[in-house]
Short mmCIF file of C-alpha atoms in Angstrom, two decimals:
data_model
loop_
_atom_site.label_atom_id
_atom_site.label_comp_id
_atom_site.label_asym_id
_atom_site.label_seq_id
_atom_site.Cartn_x
_atom_site.Cartn_y
_atom_site.Cartn_z
CA UNK A 1 50.97 51.52 13.88
CA UNK A 2 49.55 53.56 11.03
CA UNK A 3 48.25 53.36 7.50
CA UNK A 4 49.34 54.54 4.06
CA UNK A 5 47.56 57.22 2.11
CA UNK A 6 45.63 55.89 -0.92
CA UNK A 7 47.98 55.23 -3.84
CA UNK A 8 46.95 56.68 -7.19
CA UNK A 9 47.22 53.75 -9.65
CA UNK A 10 46.82 55.99 -12.69
CA UNK A 11 50.43 57.05 -12.22
CA UNK A 12 51.52 53.40 -12.08
CA UNK A 13 49.50 52.61 -15.21
CA UNK A 14 51.21 55.43 -17.09
CA UNK A 15 54.68 53.93 -16.65
CA UNK A 16 54.38 51.60 -19.67
CA UNK A 17 54.38 48.37 -17.65
CA UNK A 18 57.43 49.42 -15.63
CA UNK A 19 57.30 48.91 -11.90
CA UNK A 20 57.35 51.74 -9.35
CA UNK A 21 59.50 51.39 -6.25
CA UNK A 22 58.97 54.00 -3.58
CA UNK A 23 58.90 54.72 0.16
CA UNK A 24 55.48 55.66 1.58
CA UNK A 25 55.03 57.43 4.90
CA UNK A 26 52.72 55.99 7.55
CA UNK A 27 49.81 58.21 8.72
CA UNK A 28 47.40 58.04 11.64
CA UNK A 29 44.69 55.45 11.06
CA UNK A 30 41.43 57.43 10.69
CA UNK A 31 39.49 54.46 11.99
CA UNK A 32 41.38 54.84 15.32
CA UNK A 33 41.39 58.62 15.95
CA UNK A 34 41.90 58.15 19.71
CA UNK A 35 45.14 56.24 19.27
CA UNK A 36 47.58 57.41 21.97
CA UNK A 37 50.88 56.19 20.52
CA UNK A 38 52.61 58.40 17.92
CA UNK A 39 52.81 57.18 14.31
CA UNK A 40 56.14 57.15 12.52
CA UNK A 41 58.09 55.30 9.85
CA UNK A 42 57.80 54.37 6.19
CA UNK A 43 57.12 51.28 4.09
CA UNK A 44 58.81 50.60 0.78
CA UNK A 45 56.58 49.17 -1.94
CA UNK A 46 57.16 47.98 -5.50
CA UNK A 47 54.15 48.38 -7.78
CA UNK A 48 53.46 47.33 -11.34
CA UNK A 49 50.32 47.04 -13.45
CA UNK A 50 50.32 44.41 -16.17
CA UNK A 51 48.04 42.30 -18.33
CA UNK A 52 47.69 38.66 -17.24
CA UNK A 53 45.80 36.48 -19.77
CA UNK A 54 45.11 33.91 -17.07
CA UNK A 55 42.75 36.41 -15.44
CA UNK A 56 40.56 36.64 -18.54
CA UNK A 57 37.28 34.81 -18.01
CA UNK A 58 34.60 35.10 -20.66
CA UNK A 59 32.35 32.03 -20.55
CA UNK A 60 29.46 31.32 -22.93
CA UNK A 61 30.76 33.59 -25.69
CA UNK A 62 31.19 30.77 -28.23
CA UNK A 63 28.49 28.40 -27.01
CA UNK A 64 26.39 27.19 -29.98
CA UNK A 65 22.81 28.38 -30.20
CA UNK A 66 19.98 27.87 -32.66
CA UNK A 67 17.98 31.08 -32.50
CA UNK A 68 15.09 29.66 -34.50
CA UNK A 69 14.35 27.34 -31.59
CA UNK A 70 12.95 28.35 -28.24
CA UNK A 71 15.55 28.55 -25.46
CA UNK A 72 15.60 25.44 -23.26
CA UNK A 73 18.74 25.94 -21.16
CA UNK A 74 20.01 28.56 -18.71
CA UNK A 75 23.81 28.90 -18.46
CA UNK A 76 25.20 30.37 -15.24
CA UNK A 77 28.84 31.09 -14.43
CA UNK A 78 29.76 32.06 -10.87
CA UNK A 79 32.88 34.14 -11.44
CA UNK A 80 34.04 36.03 -8.32
CA UNK A 81 33.03 37.43 -4.97
CA UNK A 82 34.28 40.57 -3.24
CA UNK A 83 34.08 42.20 0.19
CA UNK A 84 32.18 39.26 1.65
CA UNK A 85 31.26 39.20 5.33
CA UNK A 86 33.66 37.65 7.84
CA UNK A 87 32.36 34.43 9.39
CA UNK A 88 35.61 32.93 10.69
CA UNK A 89 37.16 35.63 12.88
CA UNK A 90 40.83 35.58 13.90
CA UNK A 91 41.38 34.64 17.53
CA UNK A 92 44.22 37.04 18.37
CA UNK A 93 43.78 39.90 15.88
CA UNK A 94 41.24 41.81 13.91
CA UNK A 95 39.69 40.56 10.72
CA UNK A 96 39.27 37.02 9.50
CA UNK A 97 37.92 35.22 6.47
CA UNK A 98 35.28 32.80 5.25
CA UNK A 99 35.21 29.42 3.52
CA UNK A 100 32.91 30.69 0.81
CA UNK A 101 30.74 28.74 -1.56
CA UNK A 102 27.63 29.58 -3.59
CA UNK A 103 24.47 27.48 -3.78
CA UNK A 104 22.25 27.98 -6.84
CA UNK A 105 18.58 27.07 -6.89
CA UNK A 106 16.44 27.19 -10.02
CA UNK A 107 12.88 26.07 -9.40
CA UNK A 108 12.06 23.34 -6.91
CA UNK A 109 14.37 20.54 -8.10
CA UNK A 110 17.46 21.99 -9.79
CA UNK A 111 20.30 22.74 -7.35
CA UNK A 112 24.00 23.37 -7.96
CA UNK A 113 26.94 24.17 -5.66
CA UNK A 114 30.32 25.72 -6.31
CA UNK A 115 33.50 24.49 -4.69
CA UNK A 116 34.58 25.98 -1.35
CA UNK A 117 37.16 28.79 -1.53
CA UNK A 118 38.90 28.78 1.85
CA UNK A 119 39.89 31.69 4.07
CA UNK A 120 39.04 34.51 1.72
CA UNK A 121 36.63 37.39 1.38
CA UNK A 122 37.44 37.66 -2.34
CA UNK A 123 36.77 34.15 -3.67
CA UNK A 124 37.49 33.20 -7.28
CA UNK A 125 35.22 30.39 -8.43
CA UNK A 126 34.99 30.58 -12.24
CA UNK A 127 32.61 27.63 -12.30
CA UNK A 128 29.87 27.03 -14.85
CA UNK A 129 26.47 25.42 -14.49
CA UNK A 130 23.47 24.70 -16.66
CA UNK A 131 19.77 24.44 -15.84
CA UNK A 132 17.02 23.04 -18.00
CA UNK A 133 14.28 25.54 -18.78
CA UNK A 134 11.15 23.60 -18.02
CA UNK A 135 7.67 24.82 -18.89
CA UNK A 136 6.79 27.11 -17.26
CA UNK A 137 10.32 28.29 -16.48
CA UNK A 138 10.96 30.00 -13.11
CA UNK A 139 11.55 33.72 -13.50
CA UNK A 140 14.05 33.91 -10.62
CA UNK A 141 17.43 32.27 -9.98
CA UNK A 142 18.08 32.10 -6.23
CA UNK A 143 21.68 32.17 -4.99
CA UNK A 144 22.82 31.75 -1.42
CA UNK A 145 26.40 32.58 -0.45
CA UNK A 146 27.52 30.69 2.63
CA UNK A 147 30.47 29.88 4.84
CA UNK A 148 30.94 26.11 4.81
CA UNK A 149 32.43 24.23 7.79
CA UNK A 150 33.89 20.89 6.70
CA UNK A 151 34.22 19.58 10.26
CA UNK A 152 30.56 19.95 11.12
CA UNK A 153 29.27 19.82 7.50
CA UNK A 154 27.22 22.90 8.31
CA UNK A 155 26.98 26.25 6.54
CA UNK A 156 26.31 29.79 7.76
CA UNK A 157 24.59 32.15 5.38
CA UNK A 158 26.57 35.12 4.09
CA UNK A 159 23.70 36.60 2.10
CA UNK A 160 21.32 35.84 -0.73
CA UNK A 161 20.59 37.12 -4.23
CA UNK A 162 17.40 36.77 -6.26
CA UNK A 163 18.29 37.22 -9.94
CA UNK A 164 15.41 38.35 -12.12
CA UNK A 165 15.50 36.37 -15.39
CA UNK A 166 12.58 38.04 -17.13
CA UNK A 167 14.73 39.85 -19.69
CA UNK A 168 16.98 36.83 -20.29
CA UNK A 169 14.04 34.54 -20.94
CA UNK A 170 12.79 36.83 -23.70
CA UNK A 171 13.46 36.54 -27.40
CA UNK A 172 16.74 38.50 -27.56
CA UNK A 173 18.84 35.89 -25.71
CA UNK A 174 21.57 38.33 -24.63
CA UNK A 175 24.58 37.43 -22.49
CA UNK A 176 24.62 39.33 -19.19
CA UNK A 177 27.64 39.89 -16.93
CA UNK A 178 26.91 41.72 -13.68
CA UNK A 179 27.83 42.16 -10.02
CA UNK A 180 24.95 41.40 -7.64
CA UNK A 181 24.86 42.77 -4.09
CA UNK A 182 24.22 40.20 -1.37
CA UNK A 183 21.16 40.86 0.76
CA UNK A 184 20.25 39.62 4.20
CA UNK A 185 18.95 36.05 4.38
CA UNK A 186 15.51 36.13 6.06
CA UNK A 187 16.24 32.77 7.68
CA UNK A 188 19.27 34.07 9.65
CA UNK A 189 19.44 36.02 12.96
CA UNK A 190 18.78 39.77 12.53
CA UNK A 191 22.17 40.78 13.97
CA UNK A 192 24.20 38.73 11.46
CA UNK A 193 26.18 41.10 9.24
CA UNK A 194 25.93 40.83 5.44
CA UNK A 195 28.18 42.53 2.90
CA UNK A 196 29.75 42.08 -0.50
CA UNK A 197 28.82 41.11 -4.03
CA UNK A 198 29.15 38.16 -6.37
CA UNK A 199 29.75 38.35 -10.12
CA UNK A 200 27.57 36.22 -12.41
CA UNK A 201 27.50 35.61 -16.16
CA UNK A 202 24.11 34.50 -17.48
CA UNK A 203 22.83 33.35 -20.84
CA UNK A 204 19.83 31.46 -22.22
CA UNK A 205 20.16 29.27 -25.31
CA UNK A 206 18.69 26.34 -27.21
CA UNK A 207 20.59 23.12 -26.48
CA UNK A 208 19.76 20.25 -28.84
CA UNK A 209 21.20 17.82 -26.29
CA UNK A 210 18.26 18.41 -23.98
CA UNK A 211 15.84 17.38 -26.75
CA UNK A 212 17.77 14.12 -27.24
CA UNK A 213 15.71 11.56 -25.31
CA UNK A 214 16.30 8.08 -26.77
CA UNK A 215 14.97 4.71 -25.55
CA UNK A 216 11.89 6.01 -23.76
CA UNK A 217 9.49 3.48 -25.29
CA UNK A 218 8.03 0.98 -22.76
CA UNK A 219 9.44 -2.55 -22.65
CA UNK A 220 7.08 -5.26 -23.93
CA UNK A 221 9.03 -8.09 -22.28
CA UNK A 222 10.20 -6.85 -18.85
CA UNK A 223 10.35 -10.36 -17.36
CA UNK A 224 12.44 -12.00 -20.08
CA UNK A 225 16.19 -12.25 -20.17
CA UNK A 226 17.68 -9.14 -21.84
CA UNK A 227 19.52 -9.67 -25.09
CA UNK A 228 19.95 -6.17 -26.52
CA UNK A 229 21.98 -3.36 -24.96
CA UNK A 230 20.84 0.13 -25.92
CA UNK A 231 23.48 2.87 -25.67
CA UNK A 232 23.31 6.57 -26.48
CA UNK A 233 26.52 8.63 -26.39
CA UNK A 234 25.28 12.14 -25.62
CA UNK A 235 28.18 14.49 -24.80
CA UNK A 236 31.34 15.00 -22.78
CA UNK A 237 32.65 17.62 -20.41
CA UNK A 238 35.97 18.49 -18.79
CA UNK A 239 37.88 16.17 -21.15
CA UNK A 240 41.66 16.31 -21.18
CA UNK A 241 43.37 17.97 -24.14
CA UNK A 242 45.73 15.49 -25.79
CA UNK A 243 46.63 16.89 -29.22
CA UNK A 244 49.51 19.38 -29.17
CA UNK A 245 49.84 19.13 -25.41
CA UNK A 246 53.55 18.47 -25.75
CA UNK A 247 53.94 21.56 -27.90
CA UNK A 248 51.98 23.91 -25.68
CA UNK A 249 50.72 24.24 -22.14
CA UNK A 250 48.87 21.47 -20.37
CA UNK A 251 45.59 23.12 -21.07
CA UNK A 252 46.33 24.23 -24.63
CA UNK A 253 45.56 22.50 -27.89
CA UNK A 254 42.48 20.62 -28.99
CA UNK A 255 41.28 17.06 -29.37
CA UNK A 256 39.48 15.13 -32.11
CA UNK A 257 37.29 12.83 -30.09
CA UNK A 258 35.70 9.46 -30.77
CA UNK A 259 33.98 7.04 -28.41
CA UNK A 260 34.49 3.26 -28.72
CA UNK A 261 32.02 0.82 -27.12
CA UNK A 262 32.86 -2.78 -26.21
CA UNK A 263 31.15 -5.50 -24.19
CA UNK A 264 33.45 -7.76 -22.18
CA UNK A 265 33.41 -11.54 -22.81
CA UNK A 266 32.06 -10.86 -26.33
CA UNK A 267 33.48 -9.54 -29.57
CA UNK A 268 30.79 -6.86 -29.84
CA UNK A 269 32.28 -3.45 -30.63
CA UNK A 270 31.08 -0.21 -32.17
CA UNK A 271 32.13 3.44 -32.21
CA UNK A 272 30.73 6.87 -32.75
CA UNK A 273 30.74 7.79 -36.42
CA UNK A 274 31.23 11.51 -35.89
CA UNK A 275 34.43 12.95 -34.52
CA UNK A 276 33.65 15.91 -32.25
CA UNK A 277 36.13 18.79 -32.35
CA UNK A 278 36.81 19.83 -28.79
CA UNK A 279 36.22 23.52 -29.35
CA UNK A 280 34.16 23.81 -26.19
CA UNK A 281 34.16 21.97 -22.90
CA UNK A 282 31.17 19.90 -24.06
CA UNK A 283 31.66 17.98 -27.32
CA UNK A 284 28.40 16.38 -28.47
CA UNK A 285 27.79 13.13 -30.36
CA UNK A 286 24.04 12.45 -29.91
CA UNK A 287 24.38 8.94 -31.37
CA UNK A 288 22.55 5.73 -30.49
CA UNK A 289 23.65 2.10 -30.69
CA UNK A 290 21.84 -1.22 -30.26
CA UNK A 291 24.23 -4.08 -29.45
CA UNK A 292 22.89 -7.65 -29.49
CA UNK A 293 24.37 -9.32 -26.40
CA UNK A 294 22.77 -12.13 -24.39
CA UNK A 295 23.01 -11.60 -20.65
CA UNK A 296 24.74 -14.47 -18.83
CA UNK A 297 24.30 -14.98 -15.08
CA UNK A 298 27.44 -17.10 -14.79
CA UNK A 299 29.70 -14.67 -16.67
CA UNK A 300 30.03 -11.10 -15.31
CA UNK A 301 29.72 -8.68 -18.20
CA UNK A 302 30.49 -5.00 -18.45
CA UNK A 303 30.22 -2.23 -21.00
CA UNK A 304 33.58 -0.60 -21.64
CA UNK A 305 33.37 2.94 -23.02
CA UNK A 306 36.68 4.38 -24.22
CA UNK A 307 37.23 7.98 -25.28
CA UNK A 308 40.12 8.42 -27.72
CA UNK A 309 41.77 11.38 -29.41
CA UNK A 310 42.36 10.78 -33.10
CA UNK A 311 44.22 14.01 -33.81
CA UNK A 312 47.40 12.10 -34.56
CA UNK A 313 48.12 8.92 -36.50
CA UNK A 314 47.96 6.90 -33.28
CA UNK A 315 44.76 7.24 -31.25
CA UNK A 316 45.49 8.40 -27.69
CA UNK A 317 43.27 7.06 -24.94
CA UNK A 318 41.66 9.79 -22.83
CA UNK A 319 40.12 7.40 -20.32
CA UNK A 320 37.52 4.68 -19.96
CA UNK A 321 34.17 4.11 -18.28
CA UNK A 322 33.23 0.65 -17.02
CA UNK A 323 29.51 -0.07 -16.50
CA UNK A 324 28.45 -3.34 -14.87
CA UNK A 325 25.58 -4.88 -16.85
CA UNK A 326 24.05 -6.80 -13.92
CA UNK A 327 22.01 -3.85 -12.50
CA UNK A 328 20.86 -2.89 -15.99
CA UNK A 329 19.77 -6.49 -16.68
CA UNK A 330 17.95 -6.72 -13.36
CA UNK A 331 15.97 -3.49 -13.66
CA UNK A 332 15.77 -3.08 -17.46
CA UNK A 333 15.14 0.61 -16.77
CA UNK A 334 16.46 3.55 -18.76
CA UNK A 335 19.19 5.55 -17.03
CA UNK A 336 20.76 8.84 -18.12
CA UNK A 337 23.89 9.70 -16.19
CA UNK A 338 27.29 11.39 -16.26
CA UNK A 339 30.07 8.80 -15.89
CA UNK A 340 33.59 9.88 -14.82
CA UNK A 341 36.45 8.78 -17.05
CA UNK A 342 39.12 6.69 -15.33
CA UNK A 343 42.65 5.85 -16.40
CA UNK A 344 42.76 3.29 -19.21
CA UNK A 345 44.50 0.14 -17.85
CA UNK A 346 45.87 -0.53 -21.35
CA UNK A 347 47.38 3.00 -21.47
CA UNK A 348 48.44 3.77 -17.87
CA UNK A 349 50.69 6.64 -18.94
CA UNK A 350 47.74 8.63 -20.34
CA UNK A 351 46.00 10.86 -17.79
CA UNK A 352 42.22 10.75 -17.59
CA UNK A 353 39.84 13.56 -16.72
CA UNK A 354 36.28 14.60 -17.41
CA UNK A 355 33.00 12.77 -17.86
CA UNK A 356 30.77 11.27 -20.54
CA UNK A 357 26.98 11.49 -20.53
CA UNK A 358 25.40 8.19 -21.54
CA UNK A 359 21.87 6.85 -21.84
CA UNK A 360 21.72 3.11 -21.13
CA UNK A 361 19.06 0.42 -21.20
CA UNK A 362 19.18 -3.40 -21.37
CA UNK A 363 16.04 -5.03 -22.84
CA UNK A 364 14.70 -8.22 -24.35
CA UNK A 365 14.27 -8.05 -28.12
CA UNK A 366 12.26 -11.02 -29.48
CA UNK A 367 13.71 -10.48 -32.96
CA UNK A 368 16.99 -11.97 -31.79
CA UNK A 369 15.54 -15.33 -30.82
CA UNK A 370 12.70 -16.06 -33.26
CA UNK A 371 14.46 -16.56 -36.60
CA UNK A 372 15.30 -20.21 -37.24
CA UNK A 373 14.98 -20.74 -41.00
CA UNK A 374 15.14 -24.02 -42.95
CA UNK A 375 14.73 -26.34 -39.95
CA UNK A 376 11.77 -28.12 -41.56
CA UNK A 377 13.28 -28.45 -45.01
CA UNK A 378 13.45 -32.09 -46.19
CA UNK A 379 16.87 -33.68 -46.75
CA UNK A 380 17.51 -35.99 -49.71
CA UNK A 381 21.07 -37.27 -49.38
CA UNK A 382 21.11 -39.67 -52.35
CA UNK A 383 21.18 -36.80 -54.83
CA UNK A 384 23.77 -34.13 -55.41
CA UNK A 385 22.68 -30.75 -53.99
CA UNK A 386 21.27 -28.27 -56.44
CA UNK A 387 20.17 -25.43 -54.15
CA UNK A 388 21.85 -23.19 -51.58
CA UNK A 389 19.59 -21.94 -48.78
CA UNK A 390 20.73 -18.64 -47.22
CA UNK A 391 19.22 -17.01 -44.16
CA UNK A 392 20.39 -13.44 -43.64
CA UNK A 393 19.96 -12.89 -39.90
CA UNK A 394 21.71 -9.67 -38.88
CA UNK A 395 24.92 -7.62 -39.01
CA UNK A 396 27.14 -5.93 -36.47
CA UNK A 397 29.78 -3.20 -36.36
CA UNK A 398 29.18 -2.20 -39.97
CA UNK A 399 30.90 0.99 -41.11
CA UNK A 400 31.83 2.56 -44.40
CA UNK A 401 35.09 4.27 -45.34
CA UNK A 402 33.30 7.57 -44.83
CA UNK A 403 32.43 7.12 -41.16
CA UNK A 404 30.80 10.53 -40.78
CA UNK A 405 27.35 8.96 -41.27
CA UNK A 406 25.63 5.77 -40.19
CA UNK A 407 25.48 3.22 -43.01
CA UNK A 408 22.30 2.00 -44.69
CA UNK A 409 23.43 -1.56 -45.47
CA UNK A 410 22.17 -3.88 -48.21
CA UNK A 411 23.45 -7.41 -48.91
CA UNK A 412 23.81 -8.99 -52.37
CA UNK A 413 24.27 -12.75 -52.99
CA UNK A 414 25.71 -14.29 -56.17
CA UNK A 415 26.97 -17.77 -57.14
CA UNK A 416 30.30 -17.74 -58.97
CA UNK A 417 29.92 -18.34 -62.68
CA UNK A 418 26.34 -17.12 -62.59
CA UNK A 419 25.25 -13.59 -63.38
CA UNK A 420 22.03 -13.82 -61.38
CA UNK A 421 22.14 -11.93 -58.07
CA UNK A 422 19.78 -11.70 -55.10
CA UNK A 423 19.45 -8.61 -52.91
CA UNK A 424 18.21 -7.99 -49.40
CA UNK A 425 16.18 -5.00 -48.33
CA UNK A 426 17.97 -1.85 -47.16
CA UNK A 427 18.24 -1.20 -43.42
CA UNK A 428 18.44 2.55 -42.87
CA UNK A 429 21.18 4.16 -40.78
CA UNK A 430 22.33 1.42 -38.45
CA UNK A 431 25.53 -0.36 -37.48
CA UNK A 432 23.53 -3.37 -36.25
CA UNK A 433 20.92 -4.21 -38.90
CA UNK A 434 18.39 -7.03 -38.52
CA UNK A 435 17.04 -8.59 -41.72
CA UNK A 436 15.54 -12.05 -41.03
CA UNK A 437 15.31 -12.72 -44.76
CA UNK A 438 15.75 -15.97 -46.69
CA UNK A 439 17.08 -16.68 -50.19
CA UNK A 440 17.17 -19.81 -52.37
CA UNK A 441 20.01 -19.86 -54.89
CA UNK A 442 20.05 -22.58 -57.59
CA UNK A 443 23.51 -24.11 -58.02
CA UNK A 444 25.19 -26.55 -60.41
CA UNK A 445 27.17 -28.90 -58.18
CA UNK A 446 29.75 -31.27 -59.67
CA UNK A 447 31.49 -32.94 -56.71
CA UNK A 448 33.28 -32.13 -53.44
CA UNK A 449 36.27 -30.81 -55.38
CA UNK A 450 34.12 -28.19 -57.06
CA UNK A 451 35.50 -24.68 -56.44
CA UNK A 452 32.11 -22.96 -56.77
CA UNK A 453 31.53 -20.31 -54.13
CA UNK A 454 28.85 -17.88 -53.05
CA UNK A 455 29.87 -14.21 -53.00
CA UNK A 456 28.17 -12.10 -50.34
CA UNK A 457 28.67 -8.36 -50.75
CA UNK A 458 27.57 -5.80 -48.10
CA UNK A 459 27.25 -2.20 -49.25
CA UNK A 460 26.05 1.15 -47.95
CA UNK A 461 23.27 2.35 -50.23
CA UNK A 462 22.98 6.11 -50.57
CA UNK A 463 19.50 6.59 -51.96
CA UNK A 464 19.99 10.35 -52.43
CA UNK A 465 23.12 9.98 -54.58
CA UNK A 466 21.98 6.61 -56.02
CA UNK A 467 25.35 5.03 -55.35
CA UNK A 468 26.69 2.14 -53.27
CA UNK A 469 29.81 2.22 -51.07
CA UNK A 470 31.46 -1.12 -50.18
CA UNK A 471 31.39 -2.19 -46.54
CA UNK A 472 32.88 -5.64 -46.97
CA UNK A 473 32.63 -8.99 -48.72
CA UNK A 474 32.35 -12.68 -47.74
CA UNK A 475 33.28 -15.64 -49.94
CA UNK A 476 32.12 -19.13 -48.92
CA UNK A 477 33.09 -22.22 -50.94
CA UNK A 478 30.17 -24.62 -51.34
CA UNK A 479 32.33 -27.67 -50.58
CA UNK A 480 32.52 -26.45 -46.98
CA UNK A 481 28.76 -27.11 -46.80
CA UNK A 482 28.81 -30.52 -48.51
CA UNK A 483 27.41 -32.38 -45.47
CA UNK A 484 24.07 -30.66 -46.24
CA UNK A 485 23.63 -29.69 -42.55
CA UNK A 486 22.42 -26.34 -41.26
CA UNK A 487 25.27 -24.00 -40.44
CA UNK A 488 24.65 -20.84 -38.42
CA UNK A 489 27.70 -18.62 -38.02
CA UNK A 490 29.06 -15.08 -37.85
CA UNK A 491 31.21 -14.38 -40.91
CA UNK A 492 33.66 -11.44 -40.80
CA UNK A 493 33.56 -9.06 -43.73
CA UNK A 494 36.74 -8.73 -45.79
CA UNK A 495 37.93 -5.76 -47.82
CA UNK A 496 36.45 -5.59 -51.30
CA UNK A 497 39.74 -4.19 -52.65
CA UNK A 498 42.81 -2.33 -51.43
CA UNK A 499 41.06 1.05 -51.62
CA UNK A 500 38.49 0.18 -48.97
CA UNK A 501 38.65 -0.99 -45.38
CA UNK A 502 36.24 -3.68 -44.17
CA UNK A 503 34.39 -3.60 -40.90
CA UNK A 504 31.95 -5.84 -39.06
CA UNK A 505 30.36 -9.24 -39.64
CA UNK A 506 27.14 -10.87 -40.89
CA UNK A 507 25.27 -13.69 -39.19
CA UNK A 508 24.13 -16.23 -41.79
CA UNK A 509 22.25 -19.54 -41.83
CA UNK A 510 23.48 -21.75 -44.70
CA UNK A 511 22.55 -25.15 -46.08
CA UNK A 512 23.13 -27.10 -49.28
CA UNK A 513 20.31 -29.43 -50.31
CA UNK A 514 18.69 -31.29 -53.17
CA UNK A 515 15.45 -29.72 -54.31
CA UNK A 516 13.49 -31.97 -56.71
CA UNK A 517 11.47 -29.01 -57.88
CA UNK A 518 14.57 -27.64 -59.57
CA UNK A 519 15.17 -30.75 -61.69
CA UNK A 520 14.89 -29.76 -65.35
CA UNK A 521 11.68 -31.15 -66.92
CA UNK A 522 12.66 -32.83 -70.22
CA UNK A 523 9.79 -35.16 -71.34
CA UNK A 524 9.75 -37.55 -74.36
CA UNK A 525 13.51 -37.99 -74.53
CA UNK A 526 13.40 -41.83 -74.69
CA UNK A 527 14.11 -43.27 -78.19
CA UNK A 528 11.07 -44.27 -80.28
CA UNK A 529 10.90 -48.03 -81.00
CA UNK A 530 8.56 -47.58 -83.99
CA UNK A 531 10.21 -44.93 -86.04
CA UNK A 532 9.07 -46.67 -89.28
CA UNK A 533 5.36 -46.66 -88.48
CA UNK A 534 2.82 -43.86 -89.00
CA UNK A 535 2.37 -41.85 -85.75
CA UNK A 536 -1.01 -42.16 -84.05
CA UNK A 537 -0.37 -40.42 -80.70
#
């Protein structure tokens, strides 16, 4: 019926964001010069050029990079496509569309796929991918644009692109944004039409996350029951924004993120010590944890990983990950995997989105089952006890007031009324220290009403600043041990004073006993029967 002459948009742009409303006359379609019917009529259009911030897409501008290190990651964003070939033709008219997606191949083993954009020749993907730069790194990124059929799960090629990465893999590490023309796929029929371009944004960088490879050491006891759960919290992606979401759009704001780890059917709990500002889509923690937990066949156990936003006074749950421990206990193999966050059952009103990357392994650690102090110590019940035996086994969930660093805990023991103290060794940078150390503290016991106690103080020792920060304190009255039996127990740490918060617990082995070696040696105290005679001895 006719076409319109090309419309000069420079005139529209010069109207200071005001729209143009005008009638345009139809002309003969030059692509149908033999058309017999006359062309007549007009079409009224309203036109306006404006700036839409939602159309801005500039990925990888603020991604962190350490230029002193060699690049180990390739970032690829598939932005848009235009003028793609028609693969799904209309039945009763000209034209058609395609259900377009892009498949990225980097080397022999790294593949990525975009989502499918349906019924369009101008798809908008805006999807980002990353590839590890192995040695030697491939010099070409291969991209195949295809029309995907969901019914048959098949795909017809719409063209391919081979992106030369030689310049990107050099030392300059520039960010490149470019349209790439699709070329004919050599694996398709020769008469299959190919057209169009796709827009890519590319960048190489150094990603410290890829150098984070914990728990790779071989297991020395693969056939023994696991009793230590190894967890590394690597990074997150696609996490929901919680802070300020009620004051801005659903996607605005930022989150201060922390990850909390718990094991069901136990009281084991720990949390990341660093809070990651969600300034990018991938906050990183790069923290490891070793949780002592005995695997039980008759009691299903799971690791619960909760992501919380601590931007406000009340921590908002952003979702949880539940990991069944049975497969980990069976295989005792190291796994590194992205786990999707699901809605927190304790906070059903909070939406969950995104994923956490975790490294997990469940192993047998002989240190947890080989420390049984004082079992062979003799018992003498007809004397009052004069010695306290203390076995310092291990600690759990220890944290200082300044939780930005892992603590280096040291434990000090002291009997009330006595200035002598006994100190353990320092365990560097751990929330779950293992000591396996014993101490023998002389005491002066009166009777079961004696209020003497042992003070046990746990502190973080900063060797650089030569100062100690309280973690918590335990006070045990000796009369609670008057039966002189071994007592093995977890003791929760209490706050040292109102200025500090306490966290965690210590496992101790305690026993009161009589030690004859501690009896004071006072010879020649008996009265002399011959004080009037000359001494001869």
